Coordinates of C-alpha atoms in Angstrom, one line a residue:
Chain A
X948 CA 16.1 15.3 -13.5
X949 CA 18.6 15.2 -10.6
X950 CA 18.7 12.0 -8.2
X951 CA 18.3 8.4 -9.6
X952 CA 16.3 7.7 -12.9
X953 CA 13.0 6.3 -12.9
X954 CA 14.0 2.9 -13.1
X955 CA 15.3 2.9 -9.5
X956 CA 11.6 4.1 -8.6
X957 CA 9.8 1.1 -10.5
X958 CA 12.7 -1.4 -8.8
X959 CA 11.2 -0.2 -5.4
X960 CA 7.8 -0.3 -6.8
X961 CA 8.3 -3.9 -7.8
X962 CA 9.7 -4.8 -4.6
X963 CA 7.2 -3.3 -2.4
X964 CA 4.3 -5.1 -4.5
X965 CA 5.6 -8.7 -4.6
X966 CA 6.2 -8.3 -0.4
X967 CA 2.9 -7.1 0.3
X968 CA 1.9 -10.4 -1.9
X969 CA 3.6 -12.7 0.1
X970 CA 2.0 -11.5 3.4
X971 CA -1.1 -11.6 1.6
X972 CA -0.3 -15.4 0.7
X973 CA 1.7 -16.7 4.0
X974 CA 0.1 -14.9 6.6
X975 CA -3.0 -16.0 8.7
X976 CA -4.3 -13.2 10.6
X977 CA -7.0 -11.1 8.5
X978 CA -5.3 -8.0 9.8
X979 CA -2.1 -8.4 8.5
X980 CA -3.3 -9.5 5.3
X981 CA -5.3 -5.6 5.4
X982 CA -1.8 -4.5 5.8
X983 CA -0.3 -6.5 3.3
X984 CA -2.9 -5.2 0.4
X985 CA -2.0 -1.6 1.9
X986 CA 1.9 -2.5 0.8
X987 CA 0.6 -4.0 -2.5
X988 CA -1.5 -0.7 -3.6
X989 CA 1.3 1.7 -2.8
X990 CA 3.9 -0.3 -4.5
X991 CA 1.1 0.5 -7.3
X992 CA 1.1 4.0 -6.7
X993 CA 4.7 4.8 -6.7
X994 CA 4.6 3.2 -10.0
X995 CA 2.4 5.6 -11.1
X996 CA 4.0 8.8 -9.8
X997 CA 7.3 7.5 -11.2
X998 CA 5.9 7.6 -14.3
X999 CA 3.4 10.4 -14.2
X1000 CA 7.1 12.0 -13.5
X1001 CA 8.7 10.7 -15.9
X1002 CA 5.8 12.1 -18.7
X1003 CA 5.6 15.0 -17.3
X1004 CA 1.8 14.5 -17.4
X1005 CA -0.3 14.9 -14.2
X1006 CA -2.9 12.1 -14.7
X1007 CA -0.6 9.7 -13.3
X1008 CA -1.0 11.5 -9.5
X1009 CA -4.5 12.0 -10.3
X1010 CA -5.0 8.0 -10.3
X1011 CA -3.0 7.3 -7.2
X1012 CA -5.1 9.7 -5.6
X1013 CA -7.8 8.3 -7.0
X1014 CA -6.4 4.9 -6.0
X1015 CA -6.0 6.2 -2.4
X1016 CA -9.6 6.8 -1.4
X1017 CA -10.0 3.2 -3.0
X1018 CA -7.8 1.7 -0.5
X1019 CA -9.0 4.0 2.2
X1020 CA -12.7 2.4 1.5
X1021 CA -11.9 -0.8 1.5
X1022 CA -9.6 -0.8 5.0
X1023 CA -13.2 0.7 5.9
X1024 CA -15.0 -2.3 4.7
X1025 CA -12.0 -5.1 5.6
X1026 CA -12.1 -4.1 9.2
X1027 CA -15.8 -3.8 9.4
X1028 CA -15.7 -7.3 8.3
X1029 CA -13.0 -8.2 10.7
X1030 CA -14.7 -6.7 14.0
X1031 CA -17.9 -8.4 13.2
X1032 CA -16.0 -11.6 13.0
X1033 CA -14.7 -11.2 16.7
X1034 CA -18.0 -10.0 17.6
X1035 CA -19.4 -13.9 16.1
X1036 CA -16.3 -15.1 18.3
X1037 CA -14.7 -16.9 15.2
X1038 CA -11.3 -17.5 15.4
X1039 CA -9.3 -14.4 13.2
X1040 CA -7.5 -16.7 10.9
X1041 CA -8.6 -16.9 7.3
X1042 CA -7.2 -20.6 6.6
X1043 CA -10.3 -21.2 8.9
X1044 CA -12.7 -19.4 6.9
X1045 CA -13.9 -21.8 5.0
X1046 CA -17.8 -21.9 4.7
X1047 CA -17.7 -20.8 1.3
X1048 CA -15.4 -23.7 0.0
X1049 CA -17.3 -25.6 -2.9
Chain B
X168 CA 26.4 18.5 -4.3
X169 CA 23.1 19.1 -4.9
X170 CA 22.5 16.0 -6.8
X171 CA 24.4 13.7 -3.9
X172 CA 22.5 15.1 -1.3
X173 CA 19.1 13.5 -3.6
X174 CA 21.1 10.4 -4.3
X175 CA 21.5 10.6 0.0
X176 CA 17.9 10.7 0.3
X177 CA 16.4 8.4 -2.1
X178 CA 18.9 5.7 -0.8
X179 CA 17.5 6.8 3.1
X180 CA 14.5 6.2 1.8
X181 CA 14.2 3.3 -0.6
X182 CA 15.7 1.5 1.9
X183 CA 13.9 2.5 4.4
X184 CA 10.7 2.0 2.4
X185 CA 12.1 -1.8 1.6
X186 CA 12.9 -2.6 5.4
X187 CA 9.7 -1.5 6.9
X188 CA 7.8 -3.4 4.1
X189 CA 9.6 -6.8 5.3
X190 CA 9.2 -5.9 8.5
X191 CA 5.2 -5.6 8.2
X192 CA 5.0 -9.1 7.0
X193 CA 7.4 -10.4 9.6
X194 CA 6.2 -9.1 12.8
X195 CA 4.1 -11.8 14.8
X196 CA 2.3 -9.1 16.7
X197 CA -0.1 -7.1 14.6
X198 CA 0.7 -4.2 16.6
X199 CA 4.0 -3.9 15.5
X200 CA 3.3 -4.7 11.7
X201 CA 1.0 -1.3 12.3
X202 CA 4.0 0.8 13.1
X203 CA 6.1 -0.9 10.2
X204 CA 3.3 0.3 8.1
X205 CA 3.6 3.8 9.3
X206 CA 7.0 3.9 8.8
X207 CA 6.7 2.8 5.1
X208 CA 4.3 5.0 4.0
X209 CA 6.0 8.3 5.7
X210 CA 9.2 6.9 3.3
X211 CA 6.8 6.1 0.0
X212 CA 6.0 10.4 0.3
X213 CA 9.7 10.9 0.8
X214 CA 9.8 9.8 -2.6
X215 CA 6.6 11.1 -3.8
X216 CA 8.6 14.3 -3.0
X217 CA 11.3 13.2 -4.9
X218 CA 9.1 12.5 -8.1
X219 CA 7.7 16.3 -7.2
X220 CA 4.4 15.3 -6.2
X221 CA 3.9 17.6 -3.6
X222 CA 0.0 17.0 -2.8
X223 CA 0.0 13.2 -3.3
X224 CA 3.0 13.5 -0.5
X225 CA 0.4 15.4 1.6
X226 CA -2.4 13.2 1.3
X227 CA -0.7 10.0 1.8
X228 CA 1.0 11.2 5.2
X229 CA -2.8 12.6 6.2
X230 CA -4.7 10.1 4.9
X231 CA -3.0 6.6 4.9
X232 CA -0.2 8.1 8.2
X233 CA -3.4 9.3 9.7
X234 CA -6.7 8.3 9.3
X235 CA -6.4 4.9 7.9
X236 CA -3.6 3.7 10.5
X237 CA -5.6 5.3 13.3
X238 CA -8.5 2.7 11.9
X239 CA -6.0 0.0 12.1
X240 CA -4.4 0.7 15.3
X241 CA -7.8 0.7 17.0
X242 CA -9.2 -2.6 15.7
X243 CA -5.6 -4.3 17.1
X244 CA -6.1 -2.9 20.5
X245 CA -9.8 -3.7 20.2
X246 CA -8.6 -7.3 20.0
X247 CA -5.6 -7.3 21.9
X248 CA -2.4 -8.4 20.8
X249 CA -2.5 -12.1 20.2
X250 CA 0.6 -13.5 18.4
X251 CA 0.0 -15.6 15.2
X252 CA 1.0 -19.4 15.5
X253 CA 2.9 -20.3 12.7
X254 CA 1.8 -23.1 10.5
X255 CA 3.9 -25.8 10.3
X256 CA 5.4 -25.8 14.2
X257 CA 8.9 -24.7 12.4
X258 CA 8.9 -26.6 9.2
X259 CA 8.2 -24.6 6.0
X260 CA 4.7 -26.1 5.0
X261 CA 3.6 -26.5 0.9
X262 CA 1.6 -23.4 1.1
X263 CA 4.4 -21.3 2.2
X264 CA 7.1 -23.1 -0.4
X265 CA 4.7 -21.9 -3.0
X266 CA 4.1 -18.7 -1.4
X267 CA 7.5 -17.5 -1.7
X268 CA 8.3 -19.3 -5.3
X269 CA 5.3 -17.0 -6.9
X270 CA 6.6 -14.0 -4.9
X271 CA 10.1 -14.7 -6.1
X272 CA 8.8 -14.7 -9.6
X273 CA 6.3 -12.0 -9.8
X274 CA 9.4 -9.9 -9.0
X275 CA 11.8 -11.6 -11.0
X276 CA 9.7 -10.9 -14.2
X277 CA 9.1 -7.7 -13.1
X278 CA 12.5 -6.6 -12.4
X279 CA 13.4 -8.0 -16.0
X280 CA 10.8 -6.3 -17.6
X281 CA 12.1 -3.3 -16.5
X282 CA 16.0 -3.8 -17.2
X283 CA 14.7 -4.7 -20.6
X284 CA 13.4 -1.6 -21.0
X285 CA 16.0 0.3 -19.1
X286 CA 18.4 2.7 -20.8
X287 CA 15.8 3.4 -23.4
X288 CA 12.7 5.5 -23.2
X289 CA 12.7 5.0 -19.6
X290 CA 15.9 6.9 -19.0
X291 CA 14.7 10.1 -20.8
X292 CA 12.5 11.8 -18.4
X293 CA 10.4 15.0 -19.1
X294 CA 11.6 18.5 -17.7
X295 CA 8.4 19.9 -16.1
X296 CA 8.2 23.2 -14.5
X297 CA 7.6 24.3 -10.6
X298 CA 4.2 24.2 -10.9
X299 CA 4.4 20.3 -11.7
X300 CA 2.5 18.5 -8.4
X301 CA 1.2 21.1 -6.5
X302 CA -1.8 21.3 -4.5
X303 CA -3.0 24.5 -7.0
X304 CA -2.4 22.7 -10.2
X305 CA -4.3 19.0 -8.9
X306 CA -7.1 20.4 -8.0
X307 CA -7.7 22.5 -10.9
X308 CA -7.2 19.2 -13.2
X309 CA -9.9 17.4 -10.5
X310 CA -12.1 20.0 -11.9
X311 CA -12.1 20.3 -15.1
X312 CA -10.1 17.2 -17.0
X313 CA -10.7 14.6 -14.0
X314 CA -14.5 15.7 -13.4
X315 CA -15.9 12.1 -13.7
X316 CA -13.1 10.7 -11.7
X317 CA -13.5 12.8 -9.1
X318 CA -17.4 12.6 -8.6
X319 CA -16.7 8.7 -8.7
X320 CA -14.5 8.8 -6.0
X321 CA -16.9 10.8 -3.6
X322 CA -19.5 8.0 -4.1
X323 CA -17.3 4.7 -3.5
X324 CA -16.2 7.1 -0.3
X325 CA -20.2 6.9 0.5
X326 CA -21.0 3.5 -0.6
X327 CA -18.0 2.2 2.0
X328 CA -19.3 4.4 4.8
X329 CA -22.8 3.2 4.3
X330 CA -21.4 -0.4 4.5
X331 CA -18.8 0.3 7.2
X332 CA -22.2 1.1 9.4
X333 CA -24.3 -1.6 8.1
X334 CA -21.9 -4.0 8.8
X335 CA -21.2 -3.2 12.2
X336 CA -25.2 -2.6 13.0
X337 CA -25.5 -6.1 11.7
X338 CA -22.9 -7.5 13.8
X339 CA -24.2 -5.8 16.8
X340 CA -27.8 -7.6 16.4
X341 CA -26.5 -10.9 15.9
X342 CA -25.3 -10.8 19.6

């Protein structure tokens, strides 16, 4: 295989998944934390095309893809969520959110 | 030659790929976190390329690059711009010390994980042949191997459009 070894790939991977969980954790805004997830679930799928790769074995793209229309639903879902929160003129900031805290 | 000119490219856009994710989390102005997004995922199928996986390059540039951002981008403008205010006026607060102490170490072990397993299996990758990735040979395994898988997908795609609209229609009649 020419270019750097898999291991470089999964470095990345890690990399990209532990910053998209600290925007999940530190920021406020609903929206960024969408983003955020979006960073975490790729970081997830280059995992798995580095090491569909690295088997030689397709089933590894077929779960990111599968993965992708996942994350493509729930960005549907999230902002649904997050207009009708500014349609309810609540403030978009999710320390706020707490009616459901026990 | 051949070989540099990958190295050249997978450093372009690892690093490019690292930069923008930093810079998503970063920006104070969702608008600009948006772009940063863009600009990471058009480098994650840079190196979906490099792994040669040709379609999953295609679909991530025309689905996430595309359609999803297009979602996102309209939402922030439907809200305007307004800047975050951090939390502490300046000083680090608890939740942010801890924030960045369980980031740290979720990629600490990771990272270790994976040097510890480095120079081993990991190094020996399989030689697959020209046909590895493309469009042709995904979508005849969505067909026959991946049947279930694919069929699944099609209905979470319906169940989130169904809620997508009831959630708005819901939000509309609490006005």
């Amino acid at each position: 295989m020419r270019g750097p070894e898999i291991t470089w790939y999964l470095c990345v991977a890690a990399f990209l998944f532990s910053t998209g969980a600290l925007g999940v954790l530190l920021r406020r805004s609903p929206l960024i934390v969408l983003l955020s997830l979006e960073i975490m679930l790729n970081g997830a799928n280059l995992a798995l095309i580095a090491f569909a790769r690295q088997q030689g074995d397709h089933d590894g793209q077929i779960f990111a893809l599968a993965v992708m229309a996942v994350a493509a639903s729930e960005v549907v879902v999230g902002l649904g969520l997050i207009v009708a929160m500014g349609r309810r003129r609540l403030e978009l900031d999710v320390d706020r959110m707490t009616g459901l805290r026990g | 030659m051949g070989n540099f000119l990958v190295w050249l490219v997978w450093v372009v856009a690892g690093f490019g790929c690292l930069a923008s994710g930093i810079a998503v989390i970063s920006f104070r102005n969702p608008f600009f976190s948006a772009l940063a997004l863009i600009g990471n995922l058009a480098s994650l199928a840079v190196l979906y390329l490099l792994l040669n996986a040709e379609f999953v390059a295609a679909a991530q540039v025309l689905v996430y690059a595309g359609a999803v951002m297009v979602m996102f981008l309209f939402v922030i403008a439907y809200f305007g711009e307004k800047a975050e205010v951090p939390r502490g006026r300046g000083r680090p607060t608890w939740i942010e010390v801890g924030a960045i102490l369980a980031g740290g170490a979720l990629l600490t072990e990771v990272i270790v994980v994976i040097g510890l397993k480095a120079g081993g299996k990991l190094s020996h990758s399989a030689s697959v042949d020209a046909s590895f990735g493309t469009p042709a040979e995904v979508g005849r395994l969505f067909l026959t191997d991946h049947l279930l898988a694919f069929e699944i997908t099609s209905v979470v795609l319906l169940v989130a459009a169904v809620g997508g609209v009831i959630l708005g229609a819901h939000s509309r009649s609490a006005q």
